[in-house]
Amino acid sequence: MTEVFQQLINGLALGAIYGLIALGYTMVYGVLRFINFAHGDVFMLGAFAGYYFAPLVNRFLPAQSYFGGALVLVLAMVVCALIGMLIEFLAYRPLRNRPKLTVLITAIGVSLFIEYTCQHAAVFGAAPRKFPDLIPATTWHIGGLVIASSQVIVLVTTLILLIALRFIVQKTKVGTAMRAVSFNEQAAVLMGVNINRIISFTFGLGSALAAAGGILYAMNYSSIEPLMGVQTGLKAFVAAVVGGIGNLPGAALGGLILGIVETFAGGIPGLSNYRDGIAFAILILILLFRPSGLLGKPQVEKV
Amino acid sequence: MNSGAKRWLLVAVAAAMAVSYFSAQFNRYYLGIAIDIGINIILAVSLNLINGHTGQFSLGHAGFMAVGGYTAAKFTLELQTISPPWAQPLLFLVALLLGGLLAAVAGLAVGVPTLRLRGDYLAIVTLGFGEIIRVFFQTTEAFGAATGLTGIPHWTTFAWAWSFAALTVFVVGCLVSSTYGRGFIAVHDDEVAAGAMGINPVRYKVTAFVIGAFFAGIAGGLYAHHKQFLSPGGFDFMKSIDIVVMVILGGMGRTAGVIVAAVLLTLLPEVLRGFADSRMIIYSLLIIVLMIARPQGLFTFGRKAAGKA
C-alpha cells in the first residue's frame, strides 16, 4: 500500500510538470490553432537558463535557499517568455494566414533549429550536465513514504502558477482578450482587440510556464541536456490532447493523469520497458473514443 | 500515357541492371551513396502519395520502414542458412515483398482508426504510432532489442534499389493519373466537396496509406540489406522528418520535384561532411526559410498553387 502512495506522489510530481508544459500547448492552440512543436525546446531552454542563472544569483544570495531558487525560477521564466515571443515574431507571424500545414512544418523546423543549435559545441554541447541544487535538499519520511523537498516544491510551485494563470486568464483585461481571440478571432478584431499583441502575450505566457516546468524537471532529475525537451514535450502535448486541447483545466488534468499512469507503468516489471510508448497509446485511445478530450467540448463541423 | 510509362519503367529497370553489372568497377563509397539515393527516392515518392497527392500529413513513415526492414532482415537471417545459394535472389525478393506486405498491414492498422482525424491531429497520431513501433522493436528480444539486428547479408545492389525506385515511381504515377487516382487529388483539394461528389474520402485515404506503407516497407528491406545492420534508433522521429522534408522541398504532389529533392537531400549531408557540427543547423534553417519564402516547394512552377490543409 505504501508503494502505491509512493508511486502516486512521484507520479503527481511528474504530472505537474507535464501539466505546466501542456498549458503552453493548449494556450497556443487556443489562439492560433496549431501545434507549437518548438514548445518542448523552450522547456529545455528554461532548464538551461536556470543552470546559468543559478551561479549568478548565488553571488548575492546564499546558495540553496528557497528565495534564491524562486529568483532563478522567475529569471528563467522571463528569459523564456522573451524567447517564446521572439520565435512567434520571427517564424510564425510571417505565416499567420497560410495553410495550417505550412505552419506545422515551420514549427518542426524551429524545433530542430533550437535542438541542433544548442547541441553545437559553441552553445551548450550535446553532453548531459548536472543541474545545481537550487534549494536545500531534504527528504521527509512519513510512515513508509519518502518525500523529497523538490517534489513538494514542484507541487507547490505548480499550484501557485496555476492560480496565477487562472487569475490572468479570467480576471485581467488581457486574459479576457485572449479568451475572445480563442473564441472568435474575427469578432475579437472587430471589438478592437490587437491580435498581434495578444498572440505574442500568449506565447510569452506559455513559454514562461514551460520554463518553470523545465526548472522543476531539472530539480527532480538533476541532469539536463539539449534533447531533454523532445520526449517530454511530446508527452506534454499528449497530455494537452487528453485533457481537451484549448481547455486550460484539461491540460493540467491531462498532465496529472499522464504522469501518474506513466509512473505506475514504470513500476510494473513487464511494462516498464514500454514506458515511453504508453503516452502515445493513451493518445490514440483518447482520439478514437473521445477526440475532443476529457474536458473538451465536441465541435460540430460546418461547411 | 500508360504504355509510354510502362516502356520507361522497363528502360529504367534495364538501365539499373546494366549499371549494376559494372558496379564492381565503381568506387564503393559512391556506389553506396547511389543506393542510398535509390532507397530515399522510394521513401519520398511513397510518402508523397500520402502527404502530397492525398493531402494527409503523416509523420510516421519511418515506422513503416522499420516494420519492412526488420521483417525482411529477420526473414533472410532465419532462412539464408538453409536455402541453396542459387535461390538467393528469390529469397531476397520474397523477403522484400513480405516486409512490404507487413508494413502495408501496419499501414492499414494505423490508417483505419486514425484517418478520421485531420491535419495536425493526424500528424501527431502518426508520429505516436511511429514511436510505438520503434519502442516495440527496441524492447523485443527476437529483433535484437536495443542493440538491433546485425550480420544481415549485403544483398541490396544498385539494380535492386533502382529497379524498385523505378517501380515505385511507376505505380504511384500511374495510380494518381488513373481515373481512380483522381480521387486522391479530389480528397486533397476539398474533402467535403469530394464526399459530395460520391468519393469516399476515408477509403481513398486508407488506400493511400496502405500503398505508401507498402513501398516504405520495401525501402526498409532494401535499407536493411544495404547497411547490413538495423537499430531501432535509426527509425526515430528524425528519419520521418527527413522524408517529409524531401516531399516538401520537392513540392507536395510533384513526383519529379520530389525525386530531385530526394537526390539533393541525400547528397547534401555528404557534401557538408566537413561541417558536421553545423550541418543540421543549416538543414533546419532551410526548412524554416523554405516554408516562409516558398511553401509550395523549390521545384514547383506554375499550375497548382500551394495546397491547403
Coordinates of C-alpha atoms in Angstrom, one line a residue:
Chain A
M1 CA 0.0 0.0 0.0
T2 CA 2.8 2.4 0.9
E3 CA 4.3 1.6 -2.5
V4 CA 1.1 2.7 -4.2
F5 CA 1.1 6.0 -2.3
Q6 CA 4.8 6.5 -3.1
Q7 CA 4.2 6.0 -6.8
L8 CA 1.3 8.3 -6.6
I9 CA 3.5 11.1 -5.1
N10 CA 6.2 10.5 -7.8
G11 CA 3.5 10.5 -10.4
L12 CA 1.9 13.7 -9.2
A13 CA 5.3 15.5 -9.3
L14 CA 5.9 14.3 -12.9
G15 CA 2.4 15.0 -13.9
A16 CA 2.5 18.6 -12.5
I17 CA 5.5 19.2 -14.8
Y18 CA 3.7 17.7 -17.8
G19 CA 0.7 19.9 -16.9
L20 CA 2.8 23.1 -16.9
I21 CA 4.1 22.3 -20.4
A22 CA 0.8 21.2 -21.6
L23 CA -0.7 24.5 -20.7
G24 CA 1.5 26.2 -23.2
Y25 CA 0.5 23.9 -26.0
T26 CA -3.2 24.4 -25.1
M27 CA -3.0 28.2 -25.0
V28 CA -1.2 28.5 -28.3
Y29 CA -3.6 26.0 -29.8
G30 CA -6.4 28.1 -28.4
V31 CA -5.4 31.3 -30.2
L32 CA -3.6 30.1 -33.3
R33 CA -5.0 26.6 -33.8
F34 CA -1.7 24.9 -34.4
I35 CA 0.8 22.7 -32.5
N36 CA 3.8 24.6 -31.5
F37 CA 6.4 21.9 -31.9
A38 CA 9.1 24.1 -30.5
H39 CA 7.4 24.3 -27.1
G40 CA 9.3 21.3 -25.8
D41 CA 12.5 23.0 -26.7
V42 CA 11.5 26.2 -24.8
F43 CA 11.1 23.8 -21.8
M44 CA 14.7 22.7 -22.3
L45 CA 15.9 26.3 -22.7
G46 CA 14.2 27.1 -19.3
A47 CA 16.2 24.4 -17.6
F48 CA 19.4 25.7 -19.2
A49 CA 18.5 29.3 -18.2
G50 CA 18.2 28.1 -14.7
Y51 CA 21.6 26.3 -15.0
Y52 CA 23.3 29.6 -16.0
F53 CA 21.4 31.9 -13.6
A54 CA 22.0 29.8 -10.5
P55 CA 25.7 30.8 -10.1
L56 CA 24.8 34.4 -10.8
V57 CA 22.1 34.5 -8.2
N58 CA 24.4 32.8 -5.7
R59 CA 26.8 35.7 -5.8
F60 CA 24.5 37.8 -3.7
L61 CA 22.2 35.3 -2.2
P62 CA 23.2 32.2 -0.2
A63 CA 23.3 29.1 -2.3
Q64 CA 20.4 26.6 -1.9
S65 CA 17.9 29.0 -0.4
Y66 CA 14.2 29.0 -1.2
F67 CA 14.4 32.7 -2.1
G68 CA 17.3 32.2 -4.4
G69 CA 15.6 29.3 -6.1
A70 CA 12.5 31.4 -6.6
L71 CA 14.6 34.2 -8.1
V72 CA 16.3 31.7 -10.6
L73 CA 12.8 30.4 -11.5
V74 CA 11.4 33.9 -12.2
L75 CA 14.5 35.0 -14.2
A76 CA 14.3 31.8 -16.3
M77 CA 10.6 32.4 -16.9
V78 CA 11.2 35.9 -18.1
V79 CA 14.0 34.9 -20.5
C80 CA 11.9 32.1 -21.9
A81 CA 8.9 34.3 -22.3
L82 CA 11.1 36.6 -24.4
I83 CA 12.4 33.7 -26.4
G84 CA 8.9 32.5 -27.0
M85 CA 7.7 35.9 -28.2
L86 CA 10.8 36.1 -30.5
I87 CA 10.0 32.7 -32.0
E88 CA 6.5 33.8 -32.7
F89 CA 7.6 37.1 -34.2
L90 CA 10.3 35.6 -36.5
A91 CA 8.9 32.3 -37.5
Y92 CA 5.1 32.2 -37.1
R93 CA 3.9 35.7 -37.6
P94 CA 5.0 35.8 -41.3
L95 CA 2.9 32.7 -41.8
R96 CA -0.2 34.0 -40.0
N97 CA -2.7 33.4 -42.8
R98 CA -1.0 30.5 -44.5
P99 CA -2.3 26.9 -44.5
K100 CA -2.0 25.1 -41.2
L101 CA 0.3 22.5 -42.6
T102 CA 2.9 25.1 -43.6
V103 CA 2.9 26.5 -40.0
L104 CA 3.2 23.0 -38.6
I105 CA 6.3 22.2 -40.7
T106 CA 7.8 25.5 -39.8
A107 CA 7.3 24.7 -36.1
I108 CA 9.1 21.4 -36.7
G109 CA 11.9 23.4 -38.3
V110 CA 12.1 25.8 -35.4
S111 CA 12.2 22.9 -33.0
L112 CA 15.1 21.2 -34.9
F113 CA 16.9 24.5 -35.2
I114 CA 16.8 25.1 -31.4
E115 CA 17.9 21.5 -30.7
Y116 CA 20.8 21.4 -33.1
T117 CA 22.0 24.9 -32.3
C118 CA 22.0 24.0 -28.6
Q119 CA 23.9 20.8 -29.3
H120 CA 26.6 22.7 -31.1
A121 CA 29.8 22.7 -29.1
A122 CA 29.9 26.5 -29.1
V123 CA 26.5 26.7 -27.4
F124 CA 25.6 24.1 -24.8
G125 CA 27.2 20.9 -26.3
A126 CA 25.5 17.6 -26.5
A127 CA 26.7 16.1 -23.2
P128 CA 24.3 16.0 -20.3
R129 CA 25.1 18.3 -17.4
K130 CA 24.4 18.2 -13.7
F131 CA 21.8 20.8 -12.6
P132 CA 22.8 22.7 -9.5
D133 CA 20.8 22.2 -6.3
L134 CA 18.7 25.3 -6.1
I135 CA 17.0 24.5 -2.8
P136 CA 18.2 22.7 0.4
A137 CA 17.7 19.0 -0.4
T138 CA 15.9 17.2 2.4
T139 CA 13.8 14.2 2.4
W140 CA 10.9 13.6 4.8
H141 CA 9.9 10.1 5.9
I142 CA 6.2 9.9 6.7
G143 CA 5.2 6.4 7.6
G144 CA 6.9 4.3 4.9
L145 CA 6.8 7.2 2.4
V146 CA 9.8 9.1 1.2
I147 CA 9.1 12.6 0.0
A148 CA 11.8 14.8 -1.4
S149 CA 11.7 18.5 -0.8
S150 CA 12.0 19.0 -4.6
Q151 CA 8.7 17.1 -5.1
V152 CA 6.9 19.3 -2.6
I153 CA 8.3 22.4 -4.4
V154 CA 7.1 21.1 -7.7
L155 CA 3.6 20.7 -6.4
V156 CA 3.5 24.0 -4.6
T157 CA 5.0 25.9 -7.5
T158 CA 2.7 24.4 -9.9
L159 CA -0.3 25.2 -7.8
I160 CA 0.8 28.8 -7.4
L161 CA 1.4 29.2 -11.1
L162 CA -2.0 27.6 -11.9
I163 CA -3.8 30.0 -9.6
A164 CA -1.8 32.9 -11.2
L165 CA -2.7 31.7 -14.7
R166 CA -6.3 31.4 -13.8
F167 CA -6.3 34.9 -12.4
I168 CA -4.6 36.3 -15.6
V169 CA -7.0 34.5 -18.0
Q170 CA -10.2 35.1 -16.1
K171 CA -9.8 38.4 -14.4
T172 CA -7.5 40.6 -16.3
K173 CA -8.2 42.6 -19.5
V174 CA -5.5 40.8 -21.5
G175 CA -6.9 37.5 -20.4
T176 CA -10.3 38.4 -21.5
A177 CA -8.9 39.4 -24.8
M178 CA -7.1 36.0 -25.0
R179 CA -10.3 34.2 -24.5
A180 CA -12.1 36.4 -27.0
V181 CA -9.4 35.7 -29.7
S182 CA -9.7 32.0 -28.9
F183 CA -13.5 32.1 -29.2
N184 CA -13.7 34.0 -32.4
E185 CA -10.8 35.8 -33.9
Q186 CA -12.6 38.0 -36.4
A187 CA -15.2 39.1 -33.8
A188 CA -12.3 39.9 -31.4
V189 CA -10.7 42.1 -34.0
L190 CA -14.0 44.0 -34.6
M191 CA -14.1 44.6 -30.8
G192 CA -10.8 46.4 -31.0
V193 CA -8.5 43.6 -29.7
N194 CA -5.0 43.9 -31.0
I195 CA -4.5 40.3 -32.3
N196 CA -0.7 40.5 -32.7
R197 CA -0.2 41.7 -29.1
I198 CA -2.5 39.0 -27.7
I199 CA -0.8 36.2 -29.6
S200 CA 2.6 37.5 -28.6
F201 CA 1.4 37.6 -25.0
T202 CA 0.0 34.1 -25.2
F203 CA 3.4 32.8 -26.5
G204 CA 5.2 34.6 -23.7
L205 CA 2.8 33.2 -21.0
G206 CA 3.1 29.7 -22.4
S207 CA 6.8 29.8 -22.7
A208 CA 7.2 31.1 -19.1
L209 CA 5.2 28.2 -17.8
A210 CA 7.3 25.8 -19.9
A211 CA 10.5 27.4 -18.4
A212 CA 9.1 26.8 -14.9
G213 CA 8.4 23.2 -15.9
G214 CA 12.0 22.9 -17.2
I215 CA 13.5 24.1 -13.9
L216 CA 11.2 21.9 -11.8
Y217 CA 12.0 19.0 -14.0
A218 CA 15.8 19.7 -13.7
M219 CA 15.5 19.9 -9.9
N220 CA 13.9 16.5 -9.8
Y221 CA 16.0 14.6 -12.3
S222 CA 19.2 16.7 -11.8
S223 CA 20.5 16.1 -15.3
I224 CA 19.9 18.4 -18.3
E225 CA 20.8 18.1 -22.0
P226 CA 19.7 19.8 -25.2
L227 CA 17.4 16.9 -26.3
M228 CA 15.5 16.7 -23.0
G229 CA 12.6 18.6 -24.4
V230 CA 11.8 16.2 -27.3
Q231 CA 10.2 13.3 -25.4
T232 CA 8.9 15.4 -22.6
G233 CA 7.4 17.9 -25.0
L234 CA 5.6 15.2 -27.0
K235 CA 4.2 13.7 -23.8
A236 CA 3.0 17.1 -22.6
F237 CA 1.3 17.6 -25.9
V238 CA -0.4 14.2 -25.4
A239 CA -1.5 15.5 -22.0
A240 CA -3.0 18.6 -23.6
V241 CA -4.9 16.4 -26.1
V242 CA -6.1 14.0 -23.4
G243 CA -7.5 16.9 -21.4
G244 CA -9.0 18.5 -24.4
I245 CA -6.9 20.9 -26.4
G246 CA -7.7 24.5 -25.9
N247 CA -9.0 23.8 -22.4
L248 CA -6.8 25.1 -19.6
P249 CA -8.0 22.9 -16.7
G250 CA -8.0 20.0 -19.1
A251 CA -4.3 20.4 -19.8
A252 CA -3.5 20.3 -16.1
L253 CA -5.7 17.3 -15.6
G254 CA -4.2 15.5 -18.6
G255 CA -0.7 16.2 -17.3
L256 CA -1.6 14.7 -13.9
I257 CA -3.2 11.6 -15.5
L258 CA -0.3 11.0 -17.8
G259 CA 2.3 11.5 -15.1
I260 CA 0.6 9.1 -12.7
V261 CA -0.1 6.4 -15.4
E262 CA 3.4 6.6 -16.6
T263 CA 4.9 6.3 -13.1
F264 CA 2.7 3.3 -12.2
A265 CA 3.6 1.6 -15.5
G266 CA 7.2 2.2 -14.8
G267 CA 6.8 0.3 -11.5
I268 CA 5.3 -2.8 -13.1
P269 CA 8.1 -5.1 -14.2
G270 CA 6.6 -6.3 -17.6
L271 CA 5.5 -2.8 -18.6
S272 CA 8.5 -0.7 -17.6
N273 CA 10.2 -1.2 -21.0
Y274 CA 7.1 0.2 -22.7
R275 CA 7.0 3.3 -20.6
D276 CA 7.7 5.6 -23.5
G277 CA 5.1 4.0 -25.6
I278 CA 2.3 4.4 -23.0
A279 CA 1.7 8.1 -23.5
F280 CA 1.1 7.5 -27.2
A281 CA -1.2 4.5 -26.6
I282 CA -3.3 6.7 -24.3
L283 CA -3.3 9.4 -27.0
I284 CA -4.6 7.1 -29.6
L285 CA -7.3 5.6 -27.4
I286 CA -8.5 9.1 -26.4
L287 CA -8.6 10.3 -30.0
L288 CA -10.5 7.2 -31.0
F289 CA -13.2 7.3 -28.3
R290 CA -13.3 11.0 -27.3
P291 CA -11.5 13.1 -29.9
S292 CA -12.3 16.3 -28.1
G293 CA -10.5 15.2 -25.0
L294 CA -11.8 14.6 -21.4
L295 CA -12.9 18.2 -20.8
G296 CA -13.2 19.5 -24.3
K297 CA -16.5 20.2 -26.0
P298 CA -17.1 18.3 -29.2
Q299 CA -17.0 20.6 -32.2
V300 CA -19.6 20.4 -35.0
E301 CA -18.0 20.8 -38.4
K302 CA -19.7 23.4 -40.6
V303 CA -19.2 23.6 -44.3
Chain B
M1 CA 0.4 7.6 -71.5
N2 CA 0.2 4.3 -69.8
S3 CA 2.1 2.2 -72.4
G4 CA 4.7 5.0 -72.5
A5 CA 5.1 4.9 -68.8
K6 CA 5.5 1.1 -68.9
R7 CA 8.2 1.4 -71.5
W8 CA 10.0 3.9 -69.3
L9 CA 9.8 1.5 -66.4
L10 CA 11.4 -1.3 -68.4
V11 CA 14.1 1.0 -69.7
A12 CA 14.8 2.2 -66.1
V13 CA 15.0 -1.3 -64.8
A14 CA 17.2 -2.4 -67.7
A15 CA 19.5 0.6 -67.1
A16 CA 19.7 -0.1 -63.4
M17 CA 20.7 -3.7 -64.1
A18 CA 23.2 -2.7 -66.7
V19 CA 24.8 -0.2 -64.3
S20 CA 24.8 -2.8 -61.6
Y21 CA 26.6 -5.3 -63.8
F22 CA 29.6 -2.9 -64.0
S23 CA 29.2 -1.9 -60.4
A24 CA 32.4 -3.7 -59.4
Q25 CA 34.2 -1.0 -61.3
F26 CA 32.9 1.9 -59.3
N27 CA 34.2 3.4 -56.1
R28 CA 32.4 1.6 -53.3
Y29 CA 31.7 4.9 -51.4
Y30 CA 29.9 6.4 -54.5
L31 CA 28.1 3.2 -55.1
G32 CA 26.8 3.2 -51.6
I33 CA 25.5 6.7 -51.9
A34 CA 23.8 5.8 -55.2
I35 CA 22.0 3.0 -53.5
D36 CA 21.0 5.4 -50.6
I37 CA 19.6 7.7 -53.2
G38 CA 17.5 4.9 -54.7
I39 CA 16.1 4.0 -51.3
N40 CA 15.3 7.6 -50.5
I41 CA 13.5 8.0 -53.8
I42 CA 11.3 5.1 -52.9
L43 CA 10.6 6.6 -49.4
A44 CA 9.9 10.1 -50.7
V45 CA 7.7 9.1 -53.6
S46 CA 5.7 6.8 -51.5
L47 CA 5.2 9.4 -48.8
N48 CA 4.3 11.9 -51.5
L49 CA 1.3 9.7 -52.3
I50 CA 0.1 10.2 -48.7
N51 CA 1.3 13.7 -47.9
G52 CA 1.3 15.3 -51.4
H53 CA -1.3 13.8 -53.6
T54 CA -3.8 12.9 -50.9
G55 CA -3.1 15.9 -48.7
Q56 CA -2.8 13.9 -45.4
F57 CA 0.1 14.7 -43.1
S58 CA 1.9 11.6 -41.9
L59 CA 4.9 11.8 -39.6
G60 CA 5.2 8.0 -39.2
H61 CA 6.9 6.9 -42.4
A62 CA 10.0 5.7 -40.6
G63 CA 7.8 3.4 -38.6
F64 CA 6.5 1.6 -41.7
M65 CA 10.1 1.5 -43.0
A66 CA 11.1 -0.1 -39.7
V67 CA 8.4 -2.8 -40.0
G68 CA 9.5 -3.7 -43.5
G69 CA 13.2 -3.6 -42.7
Y70 CA 13.0 -5.7 -39.6
T71 CA 10.7 -8.2 -41.2
A72 CA 12.9 -8.6 -44.3
A73 CA 16.1 -8.8 -42.3
K74 CA 14.6 -11.4 -39.8
F75 CA 13.4 -13.4 -42.8
T76 CA 16.7 -13.6 -44.5
L77 CA 18.6 -14.1 -41.3
E78 CA 16.5 -17.2 -40.5
L79 CA 16.4 -18.7 -44.0
Q80 CA 19.7 -17.9 -45.6
T81 CA 21.5 -20.8 -44.0
I82 CA 19.0 -23.4 -45.2
S83 CA 18.4 -22.1 -48.7
P84 CA 20.7 -23.0 -51.6
P85 CA 22.9 -20.2 -52.9
W86 CA 21.1 -20.1 -56.3
A87 CA 17.8 -19.2 -54.6
Q88 CA 19.3 -16.1 -53.0
P89 CA 17.7 -13.5 -55.4
L90 CA 14.3 -15.3 -54.9
L91 CA 14.7 -15.3 -51.2
F92 CA 15.6 -11.6 -51.2
L93 CA 12.6 -10.8 -53.3
V94 CA 10.3 -12.7 -51.0
A95 CA 11.8 -11.0 -48.0
L96 CA 11.3 -7.6 -49.5
L97 CA 7.7 -8.3 -50.5
L98 CA 7.0 -9.8 -47.1
G99 CA 8.4 -6.7 -45.5
G100 CA 6.3 -4.5 -47.7
L101 CA 3.1 -6.5 -47.0
L102 CA 3.6 -6.4 -43.3
A103 CA 4.2 -2.7 -43.5
A104 CA 1.0 -2.4 -45.5
V105 CA -0.8 -4.3 -42.9
A106 CA 0.6 -1.9 -40.3
G107 CA -0.5 1.0 -42.5
L108 CA -4.0 -0.4 -42.6
A109 CA -4.0 -0.9 -38.8
V110 CA -2.9 2.7 -38.3
G111 CA -4.9 4.2 -41.1
V112 CA -8.4 2.8 -40.4
P113 CA -8.8 4.2 -36.9
T114 CA -6.9 7.5 -37.4
L115 CA -7.8 8.8 -40.8
R116 CA -11.0 10.3 -39.4
L117 CA -8.6 12.9 -37.9
R118 CA -7.2 15.8 -39.9
G119 CA -4.2 18.0 -40.2
D120 CA -2.1 18.4 -37.1
Y121 CA -4.0 15.7 -35.1
L122 CA -3.2 13.2 -37.8
A123 CA 0.4 14.3 -37.8
I124 CA 0.7 13.7 -34.1
V125 CA -1.1 10.4 -34.1
T126 CA 1.1 9.0 -36.9
L127 CA 4.1 10.3 -35.0
G128 CA 2.8 8.4 -32.0
F129 CA 2.4 5.2 -34.0
G130 CA 5.9 5.6 -35.4
E131 CA 7.2 5.9 -31.8
I132 CA 5.2 2.9 -30.6
I133 CA 6.6 0.8 -33.5
R134 CA 10.1 1.9 -32.6
V135 CA 9.6 1.1 -28.9
F136 CA 8.2 -2.3 -29.9
F137 CA 11.4 -3.2 -31.8
Q138 CA 13.5 -1.7 -29.0
T139 CA 12.0 -4.0 -26.4
T140 CA 11.5 -7.2 -28.4
E141 CA 14.4 -9.7 -27.8
A142 CA 13.7 -11.5 -31.1
F143 CA 14.6 -8.3 -33.0
G144 CA 17.8 -7.7 -31.1
A145 CA 16.1 -5.2 -28.7
A146 CA 18.2 -2.0 -28.2
T147 CA 21.3 -3.4 -29.9
G148 CA 19.5 -4.2 -33.1
L149 CA 20.0 -6.8 -35.8
T150 CA 23.5 -7.5 -37.1
G151 CA 25.0 -9.7 -39.8
I152 CA 22.3 -9.1 -42.4
P153 CA 23.7 -10.2 -45.8
H154 CA 24.7 -7.5 -48.2
W155 CA 22.2 -8.2 -51.0
T156 CA 21.0 -4.8 -52.0
T157 CA 22.7 -3.9 -55.3
F158 CA 22.3 -0.9 -57.4
A159 CA 19.9 -2.9 -59.6
W160 CA 17.6 -3.9 -56.7
A161 CA 17.4 -0.3 -55.3
W162 CA 16.9 1.5 -58.5
S163 CA 14.5 -1.1 -60.0
F164 CA 12.3 -0.7 -57.0
A165 CA 12.7 3.1 -57.2
A166 CA 11.5 3.0 -60.8
L167 CA 8.7 0.6 -59.9
T168 CA 7.5 3.0 -57.1
V169 CA 7.6 6.0 -59.4
F170 CA 5.7 3.9 -62.0
V171 CA 3.0 2.6 -59.6
V172 CA 2.4 6.0 -57.9
G173 CA 2.5 7.9 -61.2
C174 CA 0.0 5.5 -62.9
L175 CA -2.2 5.4 -59.8
V176 CA -2.5 9.1 -59.5
S177 CA -3.1 9.8 -63.2
S178 CA -5.7 7.0 -63.5
T179 CA -9.4 7.7 -63.2
Y180 CA -9.4 6.0 -59.8
G181 CA -6.5 8.1 -58.7
R182 CA -8.2 11.4 -59.4
G183 CA -10.0 10.6 -56.2
F184 CA -6.7 11.2 -54.2
I185 CA -6.4 14.7 -55.6
A186 CA -10.0 15.4 -55.1
V187 CA -9.6 14.4 -51.4
H188 CA -6.6 16.6 -51.2
D189 CA -8.3 19.6 -52.8
D190 CA -11.5 19.5 -50.8
E191 CA -12.6 16.6 -48.7
V192 CA -16.2 17.8 -48.2
A193 CA -16.7 18.5 -51.9
A194 CA -15.1 15.2 -52.8
G195 CA -17.5 13.4 -50.5
A196 CA -20.4 15.3 -52.1
M197 CA -19.3 14.0 -55.5
G198 CA -19.6 10.4 -54.3
I199 CA -16.0 9.8 -53.5
N200 CA -15.5 8.2 -50.1
P201 CA -12.6 10.2 -48.6
V202 CA -11.8 7.7 -45.9
R203 CA -11.4 4.9 -48.4
Y204 CA -9.0 6.9 -50.5
K205 CA -7.0 8.0 -47.5
V206 CA -6.7 4.4 -46.3
T207 CA -5.7 3.3 -49.8
A208 CA -3.0 5.9 -50.0
F209 CA -1.8 5.0 -46.5
V210 CA -1.6 1.3 -47.3
I211 CA 0.2 1.7 -50.7
G212 CA 2.6 4.3 -49.2
A213 CA 3.4 2.0 -46.3
F214 CA 3.9 -1.0 -48.6
F215 CA 6.7 0.9 -50.5
A216 CA 8.1 2.3 -47.3
G217 CA 8.4 -1.4 -46.1
I218 CA 10.2 -2.4 -49.3
A219 CA 12.6 0.6 -48.8
G220 CA 13.2 -0.7 -45.3
G221 CA 14.1 -4.1 -46.6
L222 CA 16.5 -2.7 -49.1
Y223 CA 18.0 -0.4 -46.4
A224 CA 18.5 -3.4 -44.1
H225 CA 20.3 -5.4 -46.7
H226 CA 22.4 -2.3 -47.7
K227 CA 23.6 -1.2 -44.3
Q228 CA 23.7 -4.8 -43.0
F229 CA 22.7 -3.5 -39.6
L230 CA 19.4 -2.3 -38.1
S231 CA 19.0 -0.5 -34.9
P232 CA 15.7 1.0 -33.5
G233 CA 17.4 4.4 -33.2
G234 CA 17.7 4.6 -36.9
F235 CA 13.9 4.7 -37.3
D236 CA 13.1 7.6 -34.9
F237 CA 11.1 10.7 -35.5
M238 CA 14.1 12.4 -37.2
K239 CA 14.0 9.8 -40.0
S240 CA 10.4 10.6 -40.7
I241 CA 11.1 14.3 -40.7
D242 CA 13.9 13.7 -43.2
I243 CA 11.5 12.0 -45.6
V244 CA 8.8 14.7 -45.0
V245 CA 11.4 17.4 -45.9
M246 CA 12.2 15.7 -49.2
V247 CA 8.5 15.8 -50.1
I248 CA 8.1 19.4 -49.0
L249 CA 11.3 20.6 -50.8
G250 CA 10.2 18.8 -54.0
G251 CA 6.7 20.2 -53.8
M252 CA 3.8 18.3 -52.4
G253 CA 2.3 16.1 -55.0
R254 CA 5.0 16.7 -57.6
T255 CA 6.7 13.4 -58.3
A256 CA 9.5 14.8 -60.4
G257 CA 10.3 17.5 -57.9
V258 CA 10.2 15.0 -55.0
I259 CA 12.7 12.8 -56.8
V260 CA 15.1 15.7 -57.4
A261 CA 14.7 16.7 -53.7
A262 CA 15.5 13.1 -52.6
V263 CA 18.6 13.1 -54.7
L264 CA 19.7 16.5 -53.4
L265 CA 19.0 15.8 -49.7
T266 CA 20.9 12.5 -49.9
L267 CA 23.9 14.2 -51.4
L268 CA 23.7 17.3 -49.1
P269 CA 25.0 15.6 -45.9
E270 CA 27.8 14.0 -47.9
V271 CA 28.8 17.4 -49.3
L272 CA 28.6 19.1 -45.9
R273 CA 30.5 16.3 -44.2
G274 CA 33.3 18.8 -43.4
F275 CA 30.8 20.9 -41.4
A276 CA 29.3 18.1 -39.4
D277 CA 28.5 20.3 -36.5
S278 CA 26.5 23.0 -38.3
R279 CA 25.1 20.7 -40.9
M280 CA 21.8 20.1 -39.1
I281 CA 21.5 23.8 -38.2
I282 CA 21.7 24.7 -41.8
Y283 CA 19.2 21.9 -42.6
S284 CA 16.6 23.2 -40.1
L285 CA 17.1 26.8 -41.2
L286 CA 16.5 25.6 -44.7
I287 CA 13.1 24.2 -43.6
I288 CA 12.0 27.4 -41.9
V289 CA 13.2 29.7 -44.7
L290 CA 11.6 27.5 -47.3
M291 CA 8.2 27.5 -45.5
I292 CA 8.2 31.3 -45.2
A293 CA 9.5 32.0 -48.7
R294 CA 8.4 29.1 -50.9
P295 CA 5.9 26.8 -49.2
Q296 CA 4.9 25.2 -52.5
G297 CA 8.4 23.6 -52.8
L298 CA 11.5 24.6 -54.6
F299 CA 10.8 22.8 -57.8
T300 CA 7.2 23.8 -58.3
F301 CA 6.3 26.2 -61.0
G302 CA 3.0 27.4 -62.4
R303 CA -0.3 25.4 -62.5
K304 CA -1.2 24.4 -59.0
A305 CA -0.9 26.8 -56.1
A306 CA 0.2 25.6 -52.7
G307 CA -2.3 23.1 -51.4
K308 CA -4.4 23.9 -48.4
A309 CA -4.5 21.6 -45.5

